[in-house]
Coordinates of C-alpha atoms and ligand atoms in Angstrom, one line a residue:
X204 CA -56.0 -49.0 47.7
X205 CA -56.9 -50.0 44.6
X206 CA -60.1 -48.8 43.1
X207 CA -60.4 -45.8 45.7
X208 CA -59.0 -43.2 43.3
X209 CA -61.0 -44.0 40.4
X210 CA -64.6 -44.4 42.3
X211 CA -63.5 -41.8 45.3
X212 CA -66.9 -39.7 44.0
X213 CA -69.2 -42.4 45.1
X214 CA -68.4 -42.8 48.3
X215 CA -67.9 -40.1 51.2
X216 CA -64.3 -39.5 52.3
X217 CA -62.1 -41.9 53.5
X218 CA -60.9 -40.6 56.6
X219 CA -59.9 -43.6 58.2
X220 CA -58.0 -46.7 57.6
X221 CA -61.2 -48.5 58.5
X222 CA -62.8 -46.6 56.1
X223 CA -60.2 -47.9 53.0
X224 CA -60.6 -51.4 54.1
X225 CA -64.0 -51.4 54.2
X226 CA -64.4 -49.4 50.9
X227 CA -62.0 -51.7 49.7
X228 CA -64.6 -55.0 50.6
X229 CA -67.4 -52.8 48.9
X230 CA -66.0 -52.6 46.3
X231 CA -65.1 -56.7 45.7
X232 CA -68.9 -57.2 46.4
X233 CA -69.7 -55.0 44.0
X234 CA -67.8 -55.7 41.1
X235 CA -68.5 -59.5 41.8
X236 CA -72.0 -59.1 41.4
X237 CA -71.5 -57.3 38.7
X238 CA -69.5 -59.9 37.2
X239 CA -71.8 -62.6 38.0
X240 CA -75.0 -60.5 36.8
X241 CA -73.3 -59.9 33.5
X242 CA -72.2 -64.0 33.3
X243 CA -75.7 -65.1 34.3
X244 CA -77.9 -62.8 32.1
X245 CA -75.4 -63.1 29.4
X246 CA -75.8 -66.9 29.3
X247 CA -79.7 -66.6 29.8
X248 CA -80.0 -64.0 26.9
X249 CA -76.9 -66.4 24.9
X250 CA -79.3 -70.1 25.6
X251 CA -82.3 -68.1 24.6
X252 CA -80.7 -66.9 21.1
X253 CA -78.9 -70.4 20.7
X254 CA -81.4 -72.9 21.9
X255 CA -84.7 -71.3 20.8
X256 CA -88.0 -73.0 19.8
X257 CA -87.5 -75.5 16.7
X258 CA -90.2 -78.5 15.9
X259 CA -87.4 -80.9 14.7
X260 CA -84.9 -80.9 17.3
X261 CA -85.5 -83.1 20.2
X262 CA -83.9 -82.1 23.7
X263 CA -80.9 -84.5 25.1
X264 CA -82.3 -86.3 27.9
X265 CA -79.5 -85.0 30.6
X266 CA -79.2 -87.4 33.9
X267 CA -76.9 -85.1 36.0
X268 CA -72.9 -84.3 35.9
X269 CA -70.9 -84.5 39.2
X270 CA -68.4 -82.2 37.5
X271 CA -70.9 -79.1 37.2
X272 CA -72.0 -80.0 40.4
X273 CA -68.5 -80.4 42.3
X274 CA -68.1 -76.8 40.7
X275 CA -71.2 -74.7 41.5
X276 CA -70.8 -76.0 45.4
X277 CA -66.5 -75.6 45.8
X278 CA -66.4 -71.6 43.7
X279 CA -69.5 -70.1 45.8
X280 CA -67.8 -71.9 48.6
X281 CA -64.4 -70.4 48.0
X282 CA -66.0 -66.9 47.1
X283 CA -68.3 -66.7 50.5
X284 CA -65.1 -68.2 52.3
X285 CA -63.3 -65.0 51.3
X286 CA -66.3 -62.7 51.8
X287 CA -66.6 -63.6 55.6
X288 CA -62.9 -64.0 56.4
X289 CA -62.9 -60.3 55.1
X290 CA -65.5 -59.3 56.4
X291 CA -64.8 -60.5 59.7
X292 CA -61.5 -59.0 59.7
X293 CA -62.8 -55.6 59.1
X294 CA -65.4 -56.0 61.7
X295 CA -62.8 -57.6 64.0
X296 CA -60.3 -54.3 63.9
X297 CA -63.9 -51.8 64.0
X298 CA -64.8 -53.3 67.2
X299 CA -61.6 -54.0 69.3
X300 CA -60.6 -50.6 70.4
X301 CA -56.6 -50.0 71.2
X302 CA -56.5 -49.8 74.7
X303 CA -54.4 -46.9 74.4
X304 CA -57.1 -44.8 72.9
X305 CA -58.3 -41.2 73.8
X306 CA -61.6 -41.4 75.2
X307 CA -64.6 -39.4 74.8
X308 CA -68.0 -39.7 76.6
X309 CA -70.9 -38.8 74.5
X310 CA -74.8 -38.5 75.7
X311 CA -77.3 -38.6 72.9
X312 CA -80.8 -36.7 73.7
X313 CA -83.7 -35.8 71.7
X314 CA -82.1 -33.7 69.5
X315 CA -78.4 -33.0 70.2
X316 CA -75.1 -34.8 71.0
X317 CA -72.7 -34.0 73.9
X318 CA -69.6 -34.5 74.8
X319 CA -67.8 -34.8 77.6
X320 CA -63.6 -34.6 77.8
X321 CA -61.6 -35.9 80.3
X322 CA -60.4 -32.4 80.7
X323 CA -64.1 -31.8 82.4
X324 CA -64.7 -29.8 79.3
X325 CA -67.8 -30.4 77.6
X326 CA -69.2 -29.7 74.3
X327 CA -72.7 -29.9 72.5
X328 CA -73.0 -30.8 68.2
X329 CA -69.2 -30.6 68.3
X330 CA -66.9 -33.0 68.9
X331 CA -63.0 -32.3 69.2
X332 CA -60.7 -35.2 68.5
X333 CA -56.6 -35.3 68.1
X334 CA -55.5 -36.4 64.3
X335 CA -53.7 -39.8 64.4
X336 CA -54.7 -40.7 67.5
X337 CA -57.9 -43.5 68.6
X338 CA -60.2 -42.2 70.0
X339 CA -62.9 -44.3 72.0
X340 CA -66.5 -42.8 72.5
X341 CA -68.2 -44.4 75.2
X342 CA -71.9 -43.7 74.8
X343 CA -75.7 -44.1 76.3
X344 CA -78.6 -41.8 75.6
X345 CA -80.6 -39.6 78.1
X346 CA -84.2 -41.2 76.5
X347 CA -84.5 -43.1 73.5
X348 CA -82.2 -45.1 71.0
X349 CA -80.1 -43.0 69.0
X350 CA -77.6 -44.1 66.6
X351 CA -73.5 -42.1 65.9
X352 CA -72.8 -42.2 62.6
X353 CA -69.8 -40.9 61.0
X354 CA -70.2 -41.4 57.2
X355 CA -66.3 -40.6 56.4
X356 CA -65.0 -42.9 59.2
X357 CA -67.8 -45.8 58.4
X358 CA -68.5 -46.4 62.3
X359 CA -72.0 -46.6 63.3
X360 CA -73.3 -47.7 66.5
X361 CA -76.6 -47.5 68.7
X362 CA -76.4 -45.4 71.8
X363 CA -79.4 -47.2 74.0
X364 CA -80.7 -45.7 77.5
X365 CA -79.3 -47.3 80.5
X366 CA -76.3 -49.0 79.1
X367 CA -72.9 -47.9 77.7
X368 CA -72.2 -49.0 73.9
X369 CA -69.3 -48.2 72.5
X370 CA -66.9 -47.2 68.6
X371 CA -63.5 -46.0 68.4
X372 CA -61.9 -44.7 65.3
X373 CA -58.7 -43.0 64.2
X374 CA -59.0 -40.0 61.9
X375 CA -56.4 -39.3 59.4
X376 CA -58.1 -36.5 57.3
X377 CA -57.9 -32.5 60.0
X378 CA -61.1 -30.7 59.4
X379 CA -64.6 -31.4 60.5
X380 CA -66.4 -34.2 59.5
X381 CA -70.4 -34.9 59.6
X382 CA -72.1 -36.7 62.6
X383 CA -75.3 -38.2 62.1
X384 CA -77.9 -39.6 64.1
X385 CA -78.8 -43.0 62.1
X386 CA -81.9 -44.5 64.7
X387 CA -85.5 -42.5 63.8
X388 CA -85.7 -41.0 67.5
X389 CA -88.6 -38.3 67.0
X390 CA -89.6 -35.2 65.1
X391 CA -86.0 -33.6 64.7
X392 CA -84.1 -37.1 64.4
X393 CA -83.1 -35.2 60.6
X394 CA -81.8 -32.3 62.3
X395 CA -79.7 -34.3 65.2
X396 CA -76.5 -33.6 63.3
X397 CA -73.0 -32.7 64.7
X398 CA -69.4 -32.6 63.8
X399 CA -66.2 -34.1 65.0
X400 CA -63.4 -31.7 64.3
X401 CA -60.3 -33.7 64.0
X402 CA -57.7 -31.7 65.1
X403 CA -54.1 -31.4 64.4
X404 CA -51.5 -31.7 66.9
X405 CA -50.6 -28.0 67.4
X406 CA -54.7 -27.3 67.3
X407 CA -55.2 -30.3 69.9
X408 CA -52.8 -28.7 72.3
X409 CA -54.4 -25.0 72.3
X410 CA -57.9 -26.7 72.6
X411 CA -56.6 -28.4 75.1
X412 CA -55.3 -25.5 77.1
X413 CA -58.8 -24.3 77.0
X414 CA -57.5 -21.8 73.7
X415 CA -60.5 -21.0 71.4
X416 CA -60.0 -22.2 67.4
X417 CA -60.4 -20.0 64.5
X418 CA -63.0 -21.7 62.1
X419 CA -62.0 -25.0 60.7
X420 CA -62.8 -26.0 57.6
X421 CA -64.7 -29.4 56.8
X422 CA -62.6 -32.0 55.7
X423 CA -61.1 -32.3 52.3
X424 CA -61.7 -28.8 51.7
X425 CA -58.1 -27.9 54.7
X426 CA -56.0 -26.4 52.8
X427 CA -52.3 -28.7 52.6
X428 CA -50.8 -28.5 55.7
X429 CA -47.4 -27.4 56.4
X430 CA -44.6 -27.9 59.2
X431 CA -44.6 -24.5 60.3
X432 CA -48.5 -25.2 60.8
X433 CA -50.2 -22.5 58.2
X434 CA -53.3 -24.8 58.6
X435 CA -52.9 -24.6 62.1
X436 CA -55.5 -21.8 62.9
X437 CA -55.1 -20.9 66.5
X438 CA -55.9 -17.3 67.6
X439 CA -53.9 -16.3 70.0
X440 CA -55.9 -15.8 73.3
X441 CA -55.3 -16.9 76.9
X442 CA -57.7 -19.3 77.9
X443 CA -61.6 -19.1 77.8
X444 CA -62.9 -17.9 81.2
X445 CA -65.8 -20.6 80.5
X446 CA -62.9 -23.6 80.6
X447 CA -63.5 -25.8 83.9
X448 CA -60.1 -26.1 85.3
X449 CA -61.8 -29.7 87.3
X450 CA -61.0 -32.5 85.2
X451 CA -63.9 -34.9 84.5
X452 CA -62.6 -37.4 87.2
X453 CA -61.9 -34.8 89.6
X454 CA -66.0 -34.0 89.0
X455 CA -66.7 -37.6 90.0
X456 CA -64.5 -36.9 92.7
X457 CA -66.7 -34.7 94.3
X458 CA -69.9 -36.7 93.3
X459 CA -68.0 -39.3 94.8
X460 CA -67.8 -37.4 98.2
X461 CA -71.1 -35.2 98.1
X462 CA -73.8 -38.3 97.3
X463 CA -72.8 -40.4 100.1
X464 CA -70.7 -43.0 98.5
X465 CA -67.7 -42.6 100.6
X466 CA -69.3 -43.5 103.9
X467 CA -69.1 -47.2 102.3
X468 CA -67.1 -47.2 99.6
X469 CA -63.2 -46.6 100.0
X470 CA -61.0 -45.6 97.9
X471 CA -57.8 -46.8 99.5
X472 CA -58.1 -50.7 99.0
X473 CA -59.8 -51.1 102.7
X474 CA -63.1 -53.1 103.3
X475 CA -66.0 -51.0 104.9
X476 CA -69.7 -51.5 104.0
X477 CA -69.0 -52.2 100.2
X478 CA -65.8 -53.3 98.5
X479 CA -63.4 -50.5 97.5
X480 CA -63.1 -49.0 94.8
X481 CA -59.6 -48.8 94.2
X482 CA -58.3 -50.6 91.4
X483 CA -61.4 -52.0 90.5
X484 CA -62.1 -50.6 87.2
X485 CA -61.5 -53.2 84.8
X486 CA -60.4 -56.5 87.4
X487 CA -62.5 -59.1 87.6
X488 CA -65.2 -59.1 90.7
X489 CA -66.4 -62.7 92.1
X490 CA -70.1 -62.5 92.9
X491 CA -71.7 -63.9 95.6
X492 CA -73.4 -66.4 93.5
X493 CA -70.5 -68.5 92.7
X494 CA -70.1 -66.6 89.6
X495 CA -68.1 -63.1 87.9
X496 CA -67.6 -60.1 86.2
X497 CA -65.4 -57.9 84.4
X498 CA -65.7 -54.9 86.1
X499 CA -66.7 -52.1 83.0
X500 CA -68.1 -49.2 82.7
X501 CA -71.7 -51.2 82.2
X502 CA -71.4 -53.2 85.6
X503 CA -70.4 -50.1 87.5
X504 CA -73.1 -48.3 85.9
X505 CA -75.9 -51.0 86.7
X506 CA -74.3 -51.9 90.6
X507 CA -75.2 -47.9 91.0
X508 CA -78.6 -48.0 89.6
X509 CA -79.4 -51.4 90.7
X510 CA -77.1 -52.1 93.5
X511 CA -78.7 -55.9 94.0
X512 CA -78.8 -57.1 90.7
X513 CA -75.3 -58.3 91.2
X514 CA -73.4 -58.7 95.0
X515 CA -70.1 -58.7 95.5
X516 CA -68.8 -62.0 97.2
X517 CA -68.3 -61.2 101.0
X518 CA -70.8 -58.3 101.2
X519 CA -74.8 -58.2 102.1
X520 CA -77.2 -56.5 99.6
X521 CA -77.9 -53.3 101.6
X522 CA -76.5 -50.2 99.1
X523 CA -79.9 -48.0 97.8
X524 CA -80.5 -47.4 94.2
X525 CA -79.3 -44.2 93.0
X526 CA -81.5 -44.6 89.9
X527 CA -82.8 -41.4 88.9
X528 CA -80.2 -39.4 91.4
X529 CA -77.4 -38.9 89.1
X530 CA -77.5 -36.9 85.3
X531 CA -75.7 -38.8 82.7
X532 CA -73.0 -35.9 83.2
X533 CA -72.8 -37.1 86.7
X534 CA -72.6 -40.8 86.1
X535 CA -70.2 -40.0 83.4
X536 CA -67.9 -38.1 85.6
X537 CA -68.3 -40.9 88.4
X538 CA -67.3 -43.7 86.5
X539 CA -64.6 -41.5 85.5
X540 CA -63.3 -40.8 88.6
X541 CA -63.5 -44.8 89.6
X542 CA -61.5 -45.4 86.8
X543 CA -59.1 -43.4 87.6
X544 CA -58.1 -45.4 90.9
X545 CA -55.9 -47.0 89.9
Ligands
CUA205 CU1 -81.3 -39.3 67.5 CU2 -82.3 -40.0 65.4

């Protein structure tokens, strides 16, 4: 990377390779304005020395030069031409998350973040990830617009009421690193702060048997880590009596059963009132008005809060909203679960 080492104090960690490409674009844009600042004043202040006010010289009379024309329009051309084909390619690989990647269910609320693993454990301010590994948050909020912001991994993205939005990243530095909330969202939007703790393999493992972590350091300040895992503070206890042993789609399992939606929803492939479910997470669904859908987590989301607003070709509008019936916990779980049928 080249200018990272020698400016690494001006910007927060790199903990990502996102986070060195896009420090990497800064920089360009930064040290061509700074080239073009120092070219343009420079010539201003040079033509100003030069050319100043003198009675007896007359100006040229100048009718135009398609050479300093041609060159002014093809060089800015060239230089935004590079600017957007990098930029895009940053954005590009910051958006499209592997589809192999860990994910993680956060719920923003006035003023905390929480977490919820497909483990079924859940986790508030903190956020557990594995090291080397993508990780996917899928988000909403539980009122207003909040904003996850994870300076040393440059991600930020809105989490909006109502809808799923969505960042992935994949840490490279262990330790805990500071979350943000970047959206103004009320009296303690300055104190809506969290970490995500990345976690090294042997620490991933114990947290995921349920294990409790001795303090982690935050990032940058772990201590070099070794093969026989010195930096690997587990204590060793058996596993939290706190630790759900139901996994977060085994939750929605039960939602699924307790709130009614198996009397017309199978889960087997068959038809009954409504389609299945099975294998419906992520095919695409033909609608009864000619058109369709990619079945994700926003259209299962808005078929169970607004059950008309989209009909599934073959079946009548008669399912009941259950707007206002499910926690985000729940919905999360149930999507979850519906996900998982494979
Ligand atoms: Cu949440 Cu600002």
């Amino acid at each position: 990377m080249f200018f990272n080492e020698a400016y690494a104090a001006t910007l927060p960690l790199a903990a990502t390779d996102i986070a060195s490409r896009w420090d990497n674009l800064y920089w360009f844009l930064f040290w061509l304005s700074v080239f073009f600042f120092i070219g343009i004043v420079g010539a201003m202040l040079y033509f100003a020395y030069r050319f100043h006010h003198a009675k007896v010289r007359k100006t040229h009379y100048i009718t135009g030069s398609h050479v300093i024309e041609a060159t002014w329009i093809v060089i800015p051309t060239i230089l935004l031409m590079i600017i957007f084909g990098w930029g895009w390619s940053v954005y590009h690989s910051m958006t499209q998350a592997p589809s192999d990647a860990y994910e993680v269910r956060v719920i923003a609320k006035q003023w905390l973040w929480q977490f919820q693993y497909d483990n079924g454990r859940t986790t508030i301010g903190d956020l557990y990830v594995p090291i080397n590994r993508p990780v996917k948050m899928i988000m909403t909020s539980q009122d207003v617009i909040h904003s996850f912001f994870v300076p040393n991994f440059r991600v930020k993205q809105d989490v909006v009421p109502g809808m799923y939005t969505s960042v992935w990243f994949e840490a490279r530095i262990p330790g805990k690193h500071q979350i943000f909330c970047a959206e103004y969202c009320g009296t303690s939007h300055s104190g809506m702060l969290g970490k995500v703790v990345v976690l090294t393999d042997k620490q991933w493992r114990a947290w995921q048997e349920g294990k409790k972590l001795e303090d982690i350091p935050d990032a940058g300040e772990a201590p070099a880590l070794t093969s026989n895992g010195v930096a690997d503070s587990i204590t060793a206890q058996s596993a939290s009596p706190t630790f759900s042993h139901l996994t977060l789609a085994q939750q929605g399992k039960s939602l699924f059963e307790n709130k009614g939606c198996v009397a017309c929803h199978s889960v087997d492939g068959s038809s009954k009132v409504g389609p299945s479910q099975k294998g419906l997470f992520g095919s695409r669904v033909e609608l009864n008005d000619g058109q369709s859908v990619v079945a994700d987590e926003n259209y299962l989301r808005e078929s169970i809060e607004q059950p008309t607003a989209k009909i599934v070709k073959g079946y009548n509008p008669v399912m009941p909203t259950f707007k206002g019936l499910l926690s985000e916990t729940e919905m999360n779980a149930l999507i979850a679960y519906i996900k998982s049928l494979k």
